Coordinates of C-alpha atoms and ligand atoms in Angstrom, one line a residue:
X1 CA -11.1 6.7 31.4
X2 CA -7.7 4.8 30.6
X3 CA -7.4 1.1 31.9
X4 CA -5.5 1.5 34.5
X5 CA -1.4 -0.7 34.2
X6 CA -0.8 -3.2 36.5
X7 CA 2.6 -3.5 36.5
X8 CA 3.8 -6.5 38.2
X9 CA 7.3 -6.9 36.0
X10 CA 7.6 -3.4 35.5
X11 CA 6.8 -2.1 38.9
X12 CA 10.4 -0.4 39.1
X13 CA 10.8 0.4 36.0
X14 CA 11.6 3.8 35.1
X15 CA 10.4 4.8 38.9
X16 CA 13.0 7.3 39.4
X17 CA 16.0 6.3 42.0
X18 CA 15.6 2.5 41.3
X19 CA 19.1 1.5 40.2
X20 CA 20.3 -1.9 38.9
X21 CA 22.6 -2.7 41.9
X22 CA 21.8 -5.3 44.2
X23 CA 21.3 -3.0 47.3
X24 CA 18.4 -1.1 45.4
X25 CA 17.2 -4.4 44.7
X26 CA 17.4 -5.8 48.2
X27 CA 15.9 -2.7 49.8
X28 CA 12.8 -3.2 47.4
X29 CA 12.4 -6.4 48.9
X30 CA 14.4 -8.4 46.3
X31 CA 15.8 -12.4 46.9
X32 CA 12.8 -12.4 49.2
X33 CA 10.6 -14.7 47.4
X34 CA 13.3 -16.9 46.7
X35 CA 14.5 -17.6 50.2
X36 CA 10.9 -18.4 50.6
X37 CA 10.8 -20.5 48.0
X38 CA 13.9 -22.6 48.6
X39 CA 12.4 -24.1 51.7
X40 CA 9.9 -25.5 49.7
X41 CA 9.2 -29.1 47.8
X42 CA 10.4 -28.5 44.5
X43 CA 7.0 -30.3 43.3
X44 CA 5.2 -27.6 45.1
X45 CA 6.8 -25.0 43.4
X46 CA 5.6 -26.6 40.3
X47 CA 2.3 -27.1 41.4
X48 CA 1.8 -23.2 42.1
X49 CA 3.2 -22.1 38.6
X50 CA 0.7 -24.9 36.8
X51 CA -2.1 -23.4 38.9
X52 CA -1.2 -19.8 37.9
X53 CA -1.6 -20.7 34.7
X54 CA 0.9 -18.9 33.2
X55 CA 1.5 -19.2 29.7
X56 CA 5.0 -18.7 28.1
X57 CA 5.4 -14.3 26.5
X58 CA 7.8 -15.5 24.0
X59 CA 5.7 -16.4 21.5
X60 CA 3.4 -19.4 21.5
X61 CA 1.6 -18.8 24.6
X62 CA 2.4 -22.4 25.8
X63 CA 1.7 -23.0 29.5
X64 CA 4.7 -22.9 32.1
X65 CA 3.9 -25.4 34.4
X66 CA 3.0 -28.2 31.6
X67 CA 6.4 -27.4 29.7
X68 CA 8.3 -27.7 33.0
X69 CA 6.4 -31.1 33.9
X70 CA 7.6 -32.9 30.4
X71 CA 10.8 -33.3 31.8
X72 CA 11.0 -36.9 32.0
X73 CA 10.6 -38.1 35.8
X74 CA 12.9 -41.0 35.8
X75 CA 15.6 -38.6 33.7
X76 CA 19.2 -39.1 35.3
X77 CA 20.7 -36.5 33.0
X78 CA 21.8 -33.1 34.1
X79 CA 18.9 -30.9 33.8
X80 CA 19.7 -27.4 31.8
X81 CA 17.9 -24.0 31.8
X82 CA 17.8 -21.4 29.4
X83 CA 16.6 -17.9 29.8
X84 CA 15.5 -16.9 26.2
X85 CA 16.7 -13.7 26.0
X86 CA 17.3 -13.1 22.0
X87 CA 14.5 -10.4 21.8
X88 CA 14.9 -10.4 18.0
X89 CA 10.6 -10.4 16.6
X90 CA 10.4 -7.0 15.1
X91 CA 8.0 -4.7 17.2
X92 CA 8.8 -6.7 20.3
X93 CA 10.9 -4.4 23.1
X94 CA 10.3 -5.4 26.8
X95 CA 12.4 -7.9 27.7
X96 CA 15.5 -5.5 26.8
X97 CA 13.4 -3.0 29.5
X98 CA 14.1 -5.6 32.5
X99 CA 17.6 -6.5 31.7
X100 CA 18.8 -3.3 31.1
X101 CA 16.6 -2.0 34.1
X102 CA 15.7 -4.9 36.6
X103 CA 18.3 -7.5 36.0
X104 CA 17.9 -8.6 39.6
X105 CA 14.2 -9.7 39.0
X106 CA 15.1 -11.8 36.1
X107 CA 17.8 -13.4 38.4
X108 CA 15.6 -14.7 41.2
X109 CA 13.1 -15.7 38.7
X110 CA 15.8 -18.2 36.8
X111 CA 16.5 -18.8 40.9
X112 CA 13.4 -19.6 41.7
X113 CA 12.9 -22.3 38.4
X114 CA 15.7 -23.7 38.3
X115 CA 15.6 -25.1 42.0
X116 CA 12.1 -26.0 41.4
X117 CA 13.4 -28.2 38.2
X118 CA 16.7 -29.5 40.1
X119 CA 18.8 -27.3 37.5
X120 CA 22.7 -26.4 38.9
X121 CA 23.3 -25.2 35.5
X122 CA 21.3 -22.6 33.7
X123 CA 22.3 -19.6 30.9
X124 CA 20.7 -16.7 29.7
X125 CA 21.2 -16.7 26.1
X126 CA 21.0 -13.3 25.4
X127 CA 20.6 -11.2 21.8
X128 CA 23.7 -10.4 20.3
X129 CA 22.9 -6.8 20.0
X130 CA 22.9 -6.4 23.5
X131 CA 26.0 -5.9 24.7
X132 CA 25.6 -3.8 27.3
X133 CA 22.8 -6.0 28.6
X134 CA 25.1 -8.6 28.5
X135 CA 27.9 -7.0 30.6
X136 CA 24.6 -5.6 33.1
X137 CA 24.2 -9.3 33.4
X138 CA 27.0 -10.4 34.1
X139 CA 27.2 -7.9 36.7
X140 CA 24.3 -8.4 38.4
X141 CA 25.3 -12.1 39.0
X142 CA 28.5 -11.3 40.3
X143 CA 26.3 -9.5 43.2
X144 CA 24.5 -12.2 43.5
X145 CA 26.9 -14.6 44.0
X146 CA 28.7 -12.2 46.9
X147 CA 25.5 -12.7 48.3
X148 CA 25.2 -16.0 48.5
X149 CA 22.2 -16.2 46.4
X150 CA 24.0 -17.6 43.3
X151 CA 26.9 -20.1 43.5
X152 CA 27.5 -23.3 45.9
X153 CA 24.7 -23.7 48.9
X154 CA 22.6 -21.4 48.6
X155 CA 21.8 -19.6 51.3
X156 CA 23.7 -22.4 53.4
X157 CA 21.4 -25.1 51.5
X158 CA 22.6 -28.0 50.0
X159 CA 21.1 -26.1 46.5
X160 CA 23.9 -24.9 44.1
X161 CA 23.3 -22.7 40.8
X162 CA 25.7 -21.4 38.3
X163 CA 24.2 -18.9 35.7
X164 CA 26.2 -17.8 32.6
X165 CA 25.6 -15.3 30.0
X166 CA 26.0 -16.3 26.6
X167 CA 25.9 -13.9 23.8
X168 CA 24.2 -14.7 20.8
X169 CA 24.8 -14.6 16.8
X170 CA 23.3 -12.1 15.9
X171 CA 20.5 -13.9 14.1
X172 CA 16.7 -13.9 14.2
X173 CA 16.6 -18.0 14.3
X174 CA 18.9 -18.1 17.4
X175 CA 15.6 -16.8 19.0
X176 CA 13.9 -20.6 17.8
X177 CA 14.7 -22.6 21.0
X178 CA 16.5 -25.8 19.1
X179 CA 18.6 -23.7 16.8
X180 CA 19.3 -21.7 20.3
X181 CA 20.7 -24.5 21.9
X182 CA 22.8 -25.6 18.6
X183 CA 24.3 -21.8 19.2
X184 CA 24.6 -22.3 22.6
X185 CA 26.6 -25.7 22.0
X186 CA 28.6 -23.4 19.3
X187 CA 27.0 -24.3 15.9
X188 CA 25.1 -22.9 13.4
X189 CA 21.6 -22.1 14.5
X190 CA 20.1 -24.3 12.7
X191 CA 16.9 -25.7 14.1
X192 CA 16.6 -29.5 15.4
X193 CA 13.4 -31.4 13.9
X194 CA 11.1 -32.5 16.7
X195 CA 10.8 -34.9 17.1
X196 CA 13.4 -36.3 19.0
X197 CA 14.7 -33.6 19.9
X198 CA 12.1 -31.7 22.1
X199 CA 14.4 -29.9 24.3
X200 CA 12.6 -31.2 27.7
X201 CA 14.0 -34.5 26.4
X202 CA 16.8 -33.9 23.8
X203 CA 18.0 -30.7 24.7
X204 CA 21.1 -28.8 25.5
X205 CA 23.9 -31.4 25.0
X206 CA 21.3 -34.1 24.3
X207 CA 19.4 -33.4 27.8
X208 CA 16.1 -32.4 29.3
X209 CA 16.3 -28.8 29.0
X210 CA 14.0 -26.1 29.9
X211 CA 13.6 -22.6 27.5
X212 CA 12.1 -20.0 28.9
X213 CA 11.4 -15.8 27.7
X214 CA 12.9 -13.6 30.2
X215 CA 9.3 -12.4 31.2
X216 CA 7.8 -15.7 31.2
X217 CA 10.9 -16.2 34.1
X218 CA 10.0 -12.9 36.1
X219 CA 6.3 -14.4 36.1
X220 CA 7.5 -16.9 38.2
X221 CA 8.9 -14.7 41.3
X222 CA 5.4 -13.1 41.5
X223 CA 3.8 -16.6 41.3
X224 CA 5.6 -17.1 44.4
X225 CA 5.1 -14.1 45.9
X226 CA 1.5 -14.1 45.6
X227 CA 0.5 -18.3 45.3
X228 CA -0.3 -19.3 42.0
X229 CA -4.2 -19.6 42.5
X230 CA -4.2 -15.5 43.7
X231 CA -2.2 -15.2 40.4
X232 CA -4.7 -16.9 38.3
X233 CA -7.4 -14.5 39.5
X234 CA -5.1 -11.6 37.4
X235 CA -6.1 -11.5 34.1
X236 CA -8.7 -13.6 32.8
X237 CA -9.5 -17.5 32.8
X238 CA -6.8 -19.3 30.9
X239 CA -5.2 -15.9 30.1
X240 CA -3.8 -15.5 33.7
X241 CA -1.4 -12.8 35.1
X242 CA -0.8 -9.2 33.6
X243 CA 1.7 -9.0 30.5
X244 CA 4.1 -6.7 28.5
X245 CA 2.3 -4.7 25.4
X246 CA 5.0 -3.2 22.7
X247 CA 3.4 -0.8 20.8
X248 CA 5.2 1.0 17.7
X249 CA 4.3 2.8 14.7
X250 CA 1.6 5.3 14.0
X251 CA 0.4 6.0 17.5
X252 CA 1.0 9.4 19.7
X253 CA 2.4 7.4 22.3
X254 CA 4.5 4.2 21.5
X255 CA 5.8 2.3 24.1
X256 CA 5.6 -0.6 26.5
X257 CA 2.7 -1.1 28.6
X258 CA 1.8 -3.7 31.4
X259 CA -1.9 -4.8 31.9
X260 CA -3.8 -7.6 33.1
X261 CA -4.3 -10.3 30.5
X262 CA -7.0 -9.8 28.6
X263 CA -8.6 -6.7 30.7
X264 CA -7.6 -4.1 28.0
X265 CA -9.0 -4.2 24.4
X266 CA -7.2 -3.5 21.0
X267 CA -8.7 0.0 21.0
X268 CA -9.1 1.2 24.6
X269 CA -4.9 0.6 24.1
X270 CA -4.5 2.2 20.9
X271 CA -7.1 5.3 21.5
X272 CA -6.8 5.4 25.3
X273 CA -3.2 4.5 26.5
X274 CA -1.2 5.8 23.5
X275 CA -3.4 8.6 22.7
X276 CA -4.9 7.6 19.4
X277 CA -3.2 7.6 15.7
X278 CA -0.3 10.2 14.8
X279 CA -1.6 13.5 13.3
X280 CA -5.5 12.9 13.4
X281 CA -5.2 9.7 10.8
X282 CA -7.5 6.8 10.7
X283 CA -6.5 3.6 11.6
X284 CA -6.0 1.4 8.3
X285 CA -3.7 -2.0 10.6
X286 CA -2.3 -4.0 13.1
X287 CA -0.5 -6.4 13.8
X288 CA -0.8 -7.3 17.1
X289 CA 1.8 -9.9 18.2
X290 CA 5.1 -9.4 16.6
X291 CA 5.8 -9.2 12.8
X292 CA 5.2 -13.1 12.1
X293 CA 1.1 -12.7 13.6
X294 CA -1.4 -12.1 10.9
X295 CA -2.1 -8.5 10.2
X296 CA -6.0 -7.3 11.5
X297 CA -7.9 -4.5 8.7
X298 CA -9.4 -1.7 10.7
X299 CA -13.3 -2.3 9.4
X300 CA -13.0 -5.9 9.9
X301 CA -15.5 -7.9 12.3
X302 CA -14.5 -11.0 14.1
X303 CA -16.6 -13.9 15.1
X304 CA -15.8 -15.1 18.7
X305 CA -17.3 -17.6 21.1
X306 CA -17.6 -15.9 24.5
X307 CA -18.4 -18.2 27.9
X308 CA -21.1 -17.0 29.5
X309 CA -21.5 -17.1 33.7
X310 CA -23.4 -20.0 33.4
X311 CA -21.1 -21.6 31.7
X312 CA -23.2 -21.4 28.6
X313 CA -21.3 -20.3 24.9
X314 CA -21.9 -17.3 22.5
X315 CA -21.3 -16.0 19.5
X316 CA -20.4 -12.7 19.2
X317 CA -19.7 -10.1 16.3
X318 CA -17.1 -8.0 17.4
X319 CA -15.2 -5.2 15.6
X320 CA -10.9 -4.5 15.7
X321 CA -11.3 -2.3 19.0
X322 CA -13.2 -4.8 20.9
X323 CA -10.9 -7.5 20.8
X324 CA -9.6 -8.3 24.2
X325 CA -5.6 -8.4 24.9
X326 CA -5.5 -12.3 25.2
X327 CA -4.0 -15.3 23.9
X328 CA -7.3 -16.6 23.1
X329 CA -9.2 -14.0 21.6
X330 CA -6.3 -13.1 19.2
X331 CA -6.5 -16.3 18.0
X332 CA -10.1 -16.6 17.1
X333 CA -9.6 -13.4 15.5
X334 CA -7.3 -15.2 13.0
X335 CA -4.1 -13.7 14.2
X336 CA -2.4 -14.2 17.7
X337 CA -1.0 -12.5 21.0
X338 CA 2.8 -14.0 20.1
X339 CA 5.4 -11.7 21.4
X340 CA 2.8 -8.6 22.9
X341 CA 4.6 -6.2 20.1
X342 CA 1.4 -4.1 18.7
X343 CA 2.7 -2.9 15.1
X344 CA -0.3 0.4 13.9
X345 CA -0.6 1.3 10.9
X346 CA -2.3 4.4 10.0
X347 CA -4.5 5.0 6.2
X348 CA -1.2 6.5 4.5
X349 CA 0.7 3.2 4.7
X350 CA 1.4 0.9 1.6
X351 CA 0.1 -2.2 2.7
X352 CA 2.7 -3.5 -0.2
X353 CA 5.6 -1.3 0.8
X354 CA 5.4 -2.9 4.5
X355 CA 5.0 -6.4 3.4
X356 CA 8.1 -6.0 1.1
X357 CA 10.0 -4.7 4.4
X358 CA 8.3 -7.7 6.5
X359 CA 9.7 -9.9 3.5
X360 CA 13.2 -8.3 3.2
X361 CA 13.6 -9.2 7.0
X362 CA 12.3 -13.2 6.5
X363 CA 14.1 -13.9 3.5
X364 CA 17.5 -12.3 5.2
X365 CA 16.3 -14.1 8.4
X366 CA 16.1 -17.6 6.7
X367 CA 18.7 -20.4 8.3
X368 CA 18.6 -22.0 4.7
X369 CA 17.9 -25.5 5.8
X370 CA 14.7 -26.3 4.5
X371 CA 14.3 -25.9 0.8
X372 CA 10.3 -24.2 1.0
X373 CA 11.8 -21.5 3.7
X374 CA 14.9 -20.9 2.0
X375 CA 14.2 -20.4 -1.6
X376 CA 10.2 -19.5 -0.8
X377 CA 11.1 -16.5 1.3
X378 CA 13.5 -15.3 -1.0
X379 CA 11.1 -15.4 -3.9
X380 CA 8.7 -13.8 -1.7
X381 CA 10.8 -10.5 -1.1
X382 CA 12.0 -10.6 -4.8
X383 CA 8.0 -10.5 -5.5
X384 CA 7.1 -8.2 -3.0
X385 CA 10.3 -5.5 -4.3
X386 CA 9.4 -6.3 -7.7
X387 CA 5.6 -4.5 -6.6
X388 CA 7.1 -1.8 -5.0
X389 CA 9.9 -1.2 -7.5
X390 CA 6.8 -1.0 -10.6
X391 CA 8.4 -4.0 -12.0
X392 CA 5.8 -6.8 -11.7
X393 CA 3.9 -9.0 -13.7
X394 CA 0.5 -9.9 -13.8
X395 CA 0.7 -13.1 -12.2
X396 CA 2.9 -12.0 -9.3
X397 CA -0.4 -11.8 -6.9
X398 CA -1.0 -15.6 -8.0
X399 CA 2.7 -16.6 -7.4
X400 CA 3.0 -14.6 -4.3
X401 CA -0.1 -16.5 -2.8
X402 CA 0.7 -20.0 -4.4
X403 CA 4.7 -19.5 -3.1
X404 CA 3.5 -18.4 0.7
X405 CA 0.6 -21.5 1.0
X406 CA 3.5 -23.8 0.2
X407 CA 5.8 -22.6 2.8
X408 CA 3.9 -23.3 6.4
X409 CA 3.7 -26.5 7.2
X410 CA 6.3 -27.8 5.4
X411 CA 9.8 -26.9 7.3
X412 CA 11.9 -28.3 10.4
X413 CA 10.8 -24.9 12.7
X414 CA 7.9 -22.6 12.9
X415 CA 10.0 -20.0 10.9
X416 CA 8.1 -21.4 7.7
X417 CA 4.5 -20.2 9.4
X418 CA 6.3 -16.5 11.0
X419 CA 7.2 -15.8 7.2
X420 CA 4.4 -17.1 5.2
X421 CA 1.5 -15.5 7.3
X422 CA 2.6 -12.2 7.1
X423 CA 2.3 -12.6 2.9
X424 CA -0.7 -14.6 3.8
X425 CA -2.7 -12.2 5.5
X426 CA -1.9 -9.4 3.9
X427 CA -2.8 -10.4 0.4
X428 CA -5.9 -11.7 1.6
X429 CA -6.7 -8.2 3.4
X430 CA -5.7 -5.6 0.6
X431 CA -6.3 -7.6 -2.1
X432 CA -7.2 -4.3 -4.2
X433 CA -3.7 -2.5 -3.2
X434 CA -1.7 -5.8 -4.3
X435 CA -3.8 -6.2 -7.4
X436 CA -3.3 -2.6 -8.3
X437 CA 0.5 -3.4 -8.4
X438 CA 0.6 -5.9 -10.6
X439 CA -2.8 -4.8 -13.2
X440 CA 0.0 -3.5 -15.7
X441 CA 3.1 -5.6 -17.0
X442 CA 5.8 -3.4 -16.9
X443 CA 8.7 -5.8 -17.8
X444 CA 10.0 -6.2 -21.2
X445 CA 10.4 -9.9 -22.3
X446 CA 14.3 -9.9 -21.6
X447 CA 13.8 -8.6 -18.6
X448 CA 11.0 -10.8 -17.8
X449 CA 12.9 -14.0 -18.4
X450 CA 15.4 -13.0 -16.3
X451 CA 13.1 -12.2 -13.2
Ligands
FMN501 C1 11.7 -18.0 14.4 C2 11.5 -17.9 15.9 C3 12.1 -17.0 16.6 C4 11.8 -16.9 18.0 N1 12.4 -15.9 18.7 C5 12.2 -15.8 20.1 C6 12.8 -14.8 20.9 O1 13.5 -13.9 20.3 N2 12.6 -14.8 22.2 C7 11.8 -15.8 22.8 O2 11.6 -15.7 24.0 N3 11.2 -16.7 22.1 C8 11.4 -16.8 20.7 N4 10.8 -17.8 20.0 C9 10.0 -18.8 20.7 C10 11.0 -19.9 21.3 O3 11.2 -20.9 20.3 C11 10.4 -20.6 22.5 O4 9.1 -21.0 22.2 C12 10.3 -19.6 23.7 O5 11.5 -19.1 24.1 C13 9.7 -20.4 24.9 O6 9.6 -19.6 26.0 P1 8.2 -19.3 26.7 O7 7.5 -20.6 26.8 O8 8.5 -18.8 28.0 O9 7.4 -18.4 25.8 C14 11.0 -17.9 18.6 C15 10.4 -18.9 17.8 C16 10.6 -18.9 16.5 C17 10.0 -20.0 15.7
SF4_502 S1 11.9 -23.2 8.5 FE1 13.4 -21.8 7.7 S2 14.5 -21.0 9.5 FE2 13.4 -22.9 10.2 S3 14.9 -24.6 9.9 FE3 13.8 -24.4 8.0 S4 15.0 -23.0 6.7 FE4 15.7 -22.8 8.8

């Protein structure tokens, strides 16, 4: 049998009559939690979201609580908030779902956080693409504010909170958090080097600011709801709470999918919940967390360390469909959990063909400030074309390999690692379908030169 969802961010989803206006919201219990929470200590608040354990669903899995706590304690600044709502890592497609669906909950989530931080300022920085998100938005916190739960004293306490929308620029690297916040202040996106400028100290405007994914935010309202240590029971240990799955490509049933962390594996999702691969294929890839995660092979085995009840360690052999859904299992499988979008590839896919699209994406995607990322990517996708064009030389696998190892690492953001691991991974994977690419020279010497 199917695991079953548990759908704690998309409980109204797509339930039919739910509507995005405030009444629907309010007679689902909505602004509940936070009129809970806003008689609280501010420090409690935090307290319950570090003992949920919640970990951020943007992309690096960092913890909630710890992020919120670096904001420095004897900080005098203005303290900023921003909702993370760029949404641009290919095969990632849920936190469009609650904006366009549930824009309420994202509201008294950013409510909820930004009273516990002391933040009267806070935006929702959202993907350019969006525009009818954004004008949903906008809407929603106009209702908000006619209800007193946006907007000067709260609720008739002395808390105030303004939220804007901010579109973005319609670029994958206004997703980074520091080149966010230089588009936010209206610049180029071009990533800040940490350090100095971590946002919780440097931040928006040169103060402590907080970035946070829209789901990551939503968590938060059911933290409250619930008490962060009944949260941390969902899930698994130091993979807490449920979380969004994207899953595209060659399944019978793409979509999104909300399960307990770490309670559904790689293959009871692909076989079970989306009904297997398209037209009775085999399974040949996946790459489970967003186009920048390292790509799994079907017949591979992973190594992972498993606690025991008593505490005790083991190693286990494990195959592709008996990885759990979790931060920390994806990782010791070599790849990671990053955004929750689940990218299958069947046996009739060119493992070349979809690391020259994955390439084409980087090197557009590339802010240009670091000289590895910039000109590395580029030569990446020119490689990768060259392979899938019949136009490359014999020592294009070396130079592929040797131009990707020298990109991570090496750059102001983690943009470097999101476009060399793709090349990375895949090379070292299908190493016979890259090879069989480049066995004959097909250039002439003019030609050759030129490339
Ligand atoms: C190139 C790049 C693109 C990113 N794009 C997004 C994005 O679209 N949405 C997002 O929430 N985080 C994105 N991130 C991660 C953010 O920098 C940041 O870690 C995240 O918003 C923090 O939120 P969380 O802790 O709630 O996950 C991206 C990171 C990198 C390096
Ligand atoms: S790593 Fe790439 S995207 Fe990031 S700052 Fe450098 S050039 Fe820009």
């Amino acid at each position: 049998m199917a695991v079953e969802e548990k759908r704690l961010i998309f409980k109204h989803i797509d339930q039919p009559g739910y509507t995005i206006d405030i009444d629907c919201y309010l007679r689902n219990g909505g602004y509940e939690i936070a009129k809970k929470a806003l008689t609280l200590k501010q420090a409690d608040i935090i307290n319950e979201v570090k003992a949920s354990g919640l970990r951020g669903r943007g992309g690096a899995g960092f913890g909630c609580g710890l992020k919120w706590s670096f904001i420095p304690p004897t900080n005098t600044k203005p303290v900023y908030l921003i909702c993370n709502a760029d949404e641009s890592e290919p095969g990632t497609f849920k936190d469009r779902q609650i904006i366009y669906k549930d824009p309420h909950q994202l509201l008294e989530g950013m409510l909820i956080s930004c009273y516990a931080n002391r933040v009267s300022l806070a935006y929702i920085y959202i993907r350019g693409e969006f525009p009818d998100g954004a004008k949903i938005l906008e809407r929603a916190i106009e209702e908000a504010k006619k209800h007193n739960f946006l907007g000067k004293n709260i609720l008739g306490s002395d808390y105030s909170l303004e939220i804007y929308v901010h579109r973005g620029a319609g670029a994958y690297i206004c997703g980074e958090e520091t080149g966010l916040i230089e588009s936010l202040e209206g610049k180029r996106a071009y990533p800040r080097i940490k350090p100095p400028y971590f946002p919780a100290v440097l931040g928006l405007y040169q103060c402590p600011t907080i970035v946070n994914n829209v789901e990551t935010l939503c968590h938060v309202k059911h933290i409250m709801a619930i008490g962060g240590a009944e949260y941390a029971k969902l899930g698994t240990p130091n993979n807490t709470g449920t979380r969004i799955l994207c899953v595209s490509g060659d399944v019978n049933k793409p979509g999104y999918y909300e399960f307990e962390v770490g309670k559904i594996t790689l293959g009871e999702l692909i076989y079970d919940v989306c009904a297997g691969i398209r037209n009775g294929n085999q399974l040949k890839a996946i790459i489970p967390g967003g186009s920048s995660a390292k790509v799994l092979r079907a017949d591979e085995t992973f190594k992972i360390k498993q606690k025991q009840a008593d505490g005790s360690m083991i190693e286990k052999s494990i195959t592709i469909n008996d990885i759990p859904m979790d931060f920390d299992t994806m990782a010791a499988a070599g790849s990671m959990a990053g955004s929750g979008g689940v990218i299958v590839m069947d046996h009739t896919r060119d493992m070349v063909e979809a690391l020259a699209n994955i390439n084409e994406f980087y090197a557009h995607e590339s802010c240009g400030q670091c000289t590895p990322c910039r000109e590395g990517s580029l030569w990446m996708k020119k490689i990768t074309t060259r392979m899938t064009h019949g136009g490359a030389r014999k020592e294009d696998l070396g130079l592929l390999k040797n131009v990707a190892d020298n990109i991570a690492g090496r750059t102001i953001c983690a943009f470097g690692e999101a476009c060399s691991w793709p090349t990375q991974s895949f090379i070292a994977k299908f190493p016979e379908e890259f090879e069989n690419k480049t066995k004959t020279e097909t250039l002439s010497e003019p030609i050759r030169t030129a490339a």
